[in-house]
Short mmCIF file of C-alpha atoms in Angstrom, two decimals:
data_model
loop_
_atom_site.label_atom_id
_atom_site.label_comp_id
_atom_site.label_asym_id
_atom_site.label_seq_id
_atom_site.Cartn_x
_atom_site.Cartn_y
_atom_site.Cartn_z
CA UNK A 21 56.57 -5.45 12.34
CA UNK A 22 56.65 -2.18 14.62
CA UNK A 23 57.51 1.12 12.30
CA UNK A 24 57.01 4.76 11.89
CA UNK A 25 56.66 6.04 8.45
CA UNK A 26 57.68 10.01 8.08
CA UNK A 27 57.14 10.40 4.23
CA UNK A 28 58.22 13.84 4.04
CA UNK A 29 62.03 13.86 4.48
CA UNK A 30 62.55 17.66 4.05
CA UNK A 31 60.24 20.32 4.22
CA UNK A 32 60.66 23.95 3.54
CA UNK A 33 58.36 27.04 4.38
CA UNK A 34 58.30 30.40 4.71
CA UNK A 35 57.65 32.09 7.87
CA UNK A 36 54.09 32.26 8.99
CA UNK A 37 53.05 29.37 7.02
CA UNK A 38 50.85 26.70 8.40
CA UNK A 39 53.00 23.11 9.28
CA UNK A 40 51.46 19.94 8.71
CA UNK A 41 54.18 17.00 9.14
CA UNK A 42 53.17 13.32 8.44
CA UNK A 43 53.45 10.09 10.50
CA UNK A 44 52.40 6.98 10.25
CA UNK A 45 53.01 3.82 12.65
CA UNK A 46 52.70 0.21 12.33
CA UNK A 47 52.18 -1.43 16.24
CA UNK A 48 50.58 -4.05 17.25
CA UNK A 49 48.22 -3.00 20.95
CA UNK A 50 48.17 0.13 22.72
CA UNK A 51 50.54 2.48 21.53
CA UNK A 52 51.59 6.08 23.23
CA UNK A 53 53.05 8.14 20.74
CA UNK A 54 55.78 10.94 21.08
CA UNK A 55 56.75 13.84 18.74
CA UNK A 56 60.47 15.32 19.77
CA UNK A 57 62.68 18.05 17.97
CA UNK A 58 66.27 18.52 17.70
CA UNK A 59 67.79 22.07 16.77
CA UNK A 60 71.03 22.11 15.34
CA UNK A 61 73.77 20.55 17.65
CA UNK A 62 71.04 19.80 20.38
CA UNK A 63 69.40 16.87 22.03
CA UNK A 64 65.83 15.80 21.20
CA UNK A 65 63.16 17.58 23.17
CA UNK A 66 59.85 16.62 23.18
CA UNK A 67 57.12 18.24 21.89
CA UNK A 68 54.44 16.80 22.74
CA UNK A 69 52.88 13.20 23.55
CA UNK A 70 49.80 11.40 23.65
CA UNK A 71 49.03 8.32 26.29
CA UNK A 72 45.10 7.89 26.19
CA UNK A 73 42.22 10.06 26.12
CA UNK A 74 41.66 13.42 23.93
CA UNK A 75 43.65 12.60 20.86
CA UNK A 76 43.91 16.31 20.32
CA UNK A 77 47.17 16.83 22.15
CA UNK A 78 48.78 19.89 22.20
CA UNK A 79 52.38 20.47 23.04
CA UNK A 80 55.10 23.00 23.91
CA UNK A 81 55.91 26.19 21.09
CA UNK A 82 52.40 26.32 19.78
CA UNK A 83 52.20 22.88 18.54
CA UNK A 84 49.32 20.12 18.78
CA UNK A 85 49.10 16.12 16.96
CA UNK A 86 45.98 14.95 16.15
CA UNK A 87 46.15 10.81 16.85
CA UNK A 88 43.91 8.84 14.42
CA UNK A 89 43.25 5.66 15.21
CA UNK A 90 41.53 4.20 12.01
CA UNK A 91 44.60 5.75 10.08
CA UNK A 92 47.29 5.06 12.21
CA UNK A 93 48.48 8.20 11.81
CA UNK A 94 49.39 11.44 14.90
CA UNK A 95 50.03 13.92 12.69
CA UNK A 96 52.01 17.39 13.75
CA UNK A 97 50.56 21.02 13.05
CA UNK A 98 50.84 24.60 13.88
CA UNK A 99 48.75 26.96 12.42
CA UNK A 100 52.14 29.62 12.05
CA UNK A 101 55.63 28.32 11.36
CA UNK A 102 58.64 31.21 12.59
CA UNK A 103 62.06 31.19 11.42
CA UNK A 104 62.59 29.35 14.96
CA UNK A 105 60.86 26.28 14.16
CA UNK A 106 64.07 25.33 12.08
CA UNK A 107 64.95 21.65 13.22
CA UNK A 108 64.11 18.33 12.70
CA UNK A 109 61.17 16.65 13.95
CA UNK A 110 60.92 12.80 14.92
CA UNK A 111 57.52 10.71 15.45
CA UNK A 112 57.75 8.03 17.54
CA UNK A 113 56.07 5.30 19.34
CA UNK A 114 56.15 3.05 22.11
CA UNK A 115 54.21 0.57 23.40
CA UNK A 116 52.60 1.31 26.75
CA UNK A 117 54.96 -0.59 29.46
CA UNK A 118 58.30 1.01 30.25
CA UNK A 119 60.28 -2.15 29.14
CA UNK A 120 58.99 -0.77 25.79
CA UNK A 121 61.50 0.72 23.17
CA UNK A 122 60.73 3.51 21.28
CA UNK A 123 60.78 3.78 17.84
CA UNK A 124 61.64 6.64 15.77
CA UNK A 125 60.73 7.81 12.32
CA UNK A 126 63.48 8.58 9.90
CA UNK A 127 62.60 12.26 10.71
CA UNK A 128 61.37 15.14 8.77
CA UNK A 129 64.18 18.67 8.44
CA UNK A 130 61.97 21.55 8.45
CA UNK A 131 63.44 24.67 6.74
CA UNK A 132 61.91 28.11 7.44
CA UNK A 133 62.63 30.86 5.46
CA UNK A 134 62.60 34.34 6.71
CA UNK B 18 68.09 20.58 38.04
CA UNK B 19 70.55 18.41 35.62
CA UNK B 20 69.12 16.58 32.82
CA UNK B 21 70.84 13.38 31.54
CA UNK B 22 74.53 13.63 30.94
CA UNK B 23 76.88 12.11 28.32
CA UNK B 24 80.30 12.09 28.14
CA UNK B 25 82.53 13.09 25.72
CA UNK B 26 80.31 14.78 23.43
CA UNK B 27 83.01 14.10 20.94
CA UNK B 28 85.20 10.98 20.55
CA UNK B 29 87.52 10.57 17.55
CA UNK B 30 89.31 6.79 17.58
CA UNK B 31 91.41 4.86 15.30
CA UNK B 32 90.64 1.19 14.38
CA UNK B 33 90.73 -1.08 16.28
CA UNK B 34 90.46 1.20 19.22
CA UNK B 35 87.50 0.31 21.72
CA UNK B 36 84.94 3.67 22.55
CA UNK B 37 83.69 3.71 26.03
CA UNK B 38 80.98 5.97 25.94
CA UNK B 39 79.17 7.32 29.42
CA UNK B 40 75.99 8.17 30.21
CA UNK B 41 74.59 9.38 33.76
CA UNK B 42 70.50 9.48 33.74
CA UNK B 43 68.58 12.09 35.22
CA UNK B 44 68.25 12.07 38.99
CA UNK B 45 65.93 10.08 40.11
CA UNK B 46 65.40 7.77 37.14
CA UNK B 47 66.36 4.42 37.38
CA UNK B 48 65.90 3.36 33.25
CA UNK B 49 68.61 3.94 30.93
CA UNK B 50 67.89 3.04 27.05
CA UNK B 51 70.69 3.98 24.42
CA UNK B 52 70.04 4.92 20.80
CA UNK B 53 72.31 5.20 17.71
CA UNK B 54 72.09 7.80 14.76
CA UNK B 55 73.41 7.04 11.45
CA UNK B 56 73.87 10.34 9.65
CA UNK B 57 70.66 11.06 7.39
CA UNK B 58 68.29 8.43 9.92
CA UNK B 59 66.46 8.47 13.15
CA UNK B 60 67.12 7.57 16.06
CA UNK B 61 67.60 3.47 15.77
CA UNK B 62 67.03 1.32 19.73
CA UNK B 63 70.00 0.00 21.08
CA UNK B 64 69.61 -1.66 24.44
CA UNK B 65 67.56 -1.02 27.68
CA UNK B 66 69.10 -1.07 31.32
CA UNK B 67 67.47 -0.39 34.91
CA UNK B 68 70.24 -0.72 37.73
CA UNK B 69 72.38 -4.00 37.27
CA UNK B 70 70.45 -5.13 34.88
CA UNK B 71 69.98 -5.57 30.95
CA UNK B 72 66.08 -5.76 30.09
CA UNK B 73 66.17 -5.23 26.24
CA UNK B 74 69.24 -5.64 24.09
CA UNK B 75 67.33 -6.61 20.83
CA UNK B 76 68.77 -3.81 19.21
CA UNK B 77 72.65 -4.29 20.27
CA UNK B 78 75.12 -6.02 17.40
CA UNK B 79 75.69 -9.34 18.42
CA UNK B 80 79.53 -8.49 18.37
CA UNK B 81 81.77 -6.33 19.65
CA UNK B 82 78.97 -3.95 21.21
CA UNK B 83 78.52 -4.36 25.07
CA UNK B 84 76.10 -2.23 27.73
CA UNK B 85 76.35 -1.99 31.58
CA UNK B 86 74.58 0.29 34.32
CA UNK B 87 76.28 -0.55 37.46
CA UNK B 88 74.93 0.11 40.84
CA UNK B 89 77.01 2.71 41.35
CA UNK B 90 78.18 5.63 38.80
CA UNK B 91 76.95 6.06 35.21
CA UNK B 92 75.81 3.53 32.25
CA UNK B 93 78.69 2.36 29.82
CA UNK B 94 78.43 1.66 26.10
CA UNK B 95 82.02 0.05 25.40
CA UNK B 96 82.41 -0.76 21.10
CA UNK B 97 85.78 -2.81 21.12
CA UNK B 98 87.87 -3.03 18.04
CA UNK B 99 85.65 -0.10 16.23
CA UNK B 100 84.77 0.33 12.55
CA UNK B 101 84.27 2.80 10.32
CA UNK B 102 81.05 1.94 9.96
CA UNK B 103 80.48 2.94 14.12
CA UNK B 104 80.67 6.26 13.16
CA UNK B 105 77.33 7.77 14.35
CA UNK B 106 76.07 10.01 17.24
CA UNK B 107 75.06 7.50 20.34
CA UNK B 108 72.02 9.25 22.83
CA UNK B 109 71.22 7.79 26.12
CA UNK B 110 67.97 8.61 27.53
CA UNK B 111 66.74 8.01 30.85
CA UNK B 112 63.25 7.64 32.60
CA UNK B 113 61.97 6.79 36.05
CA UNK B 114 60.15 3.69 37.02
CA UNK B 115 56.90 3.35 35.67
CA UNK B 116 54.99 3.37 39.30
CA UNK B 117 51.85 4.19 39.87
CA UNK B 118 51.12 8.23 38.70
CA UNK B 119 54.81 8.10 36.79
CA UNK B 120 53.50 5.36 34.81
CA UNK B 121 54.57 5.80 31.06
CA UNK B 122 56.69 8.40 31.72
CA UNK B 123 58.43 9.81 28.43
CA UNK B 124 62.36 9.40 27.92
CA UNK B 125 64.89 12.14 28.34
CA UNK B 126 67.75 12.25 26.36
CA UNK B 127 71.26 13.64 26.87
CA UNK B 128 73.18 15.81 24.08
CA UNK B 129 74.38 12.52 22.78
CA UNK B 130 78.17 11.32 22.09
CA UNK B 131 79.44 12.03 18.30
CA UNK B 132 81.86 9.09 17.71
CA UNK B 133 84.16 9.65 14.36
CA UNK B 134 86.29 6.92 13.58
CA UNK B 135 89.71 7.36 11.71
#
């Protein structure tokens, strides 16, 4: 069955710590896979995504997902969290044609503290 | 330069009461996919529309839950005879035709519709 696993449900930080958010997927084939954010009372945004190629992919707001193949896993970073970064952060994944859904996480709140 | 617009952004009914919820895509894009959030989850697939058209509706209850994207003016998500249990925030997102260099082109989603039933 097609899933994304986000095992931490709610992190918290303190500004200028380093971010490293978990995902893991379950897909069958080629898979792109998204990271988006939503700020309080916004829409989702997306951060960043990876299609094929480098699986270093770095996104918008200083932050980058490493996709492993063996592991199943495109994990989020940034090296220094700010009091900004406050929001919650889906993975997600889609299969490669756009009649493909895309399936989310459960997401992961992140909590900075000033 | 509009992004993908849904109206209301808030929609209180009663029981019983159907919810039509709107949802004009991007300009430009032609794919319309809708997407439920119970409060505490992700986003959970709903159904999957290009113009006229439903491609995916795997994740639509079989009752009372109904999707349309006419050729003209903006997709509809009608919920007749609503539930408590409807209450969630509903987010369309939109994305051109995969053609050629737009192929896989990522979704982008409206500020969603917060439906609160009485």
């Amino acid at each position: 069955a097609q899933s994304v696993s986000q095992h931490n449900h709610h992190v918290i930080l303190s500004e200028a710590a380093s971010l490293e958010l978990g995902c893991n997927y379950s897909y069958g084939g080629t898979v792109n896979l998204f990271w988006y954010v939503q700020y309080p009372g916004q829409h989702l945004q997306l951060l960043l995504k990876y299609f094929s190629g480098d699986p270093l992919v770095k996104g918008i707001k200083g932050f980058e997902a490493e996709f492993i193949k063996s592991k199943f896993s495109f994990n989020l970073r940034k090296p220094s969290v700010q009091w900004s970064d406050t929001a919650e952060y889906f993975c997600a994944v889609k299969g490669p044609s756009s009649a493909s859904k895309i399936i989310f996480g459960s997401g992961t709140r992140l909590s900075i503290r000033p | 330069n509009a992004g993908v617009m849904q109206n209301p952004r808030h929609l209180v009914r009663r029981r019983g009461q159907e919810a039509r919820l709107r949802c004009s895509p991007m300009k430009g894009h032609s794919h319309v996919y809708w997407y439920r959030q119970l409060p505490e989850e992700g986003l959970k697939f709903m159904v999957y529309l290009q113009k006229e058209n439903i491609i995916d509706e795997s994740g639509m209850p079989k009752e009372r839950f109904s999707a349309e994207f006419p050729k003209e003016g903006p997709s509809i998500l009608r919920i007749q005879q609503v539930v408590r249990g409807d209450s969630a925030a509903y987010f369309c997102a939109s994305s051109p035709a995969d053609t050629g260099t737009n192929s896989n082109q990522p979704q982008h989603f409206g500020d969603g519709t917060r439906l609160s039933i009485l």
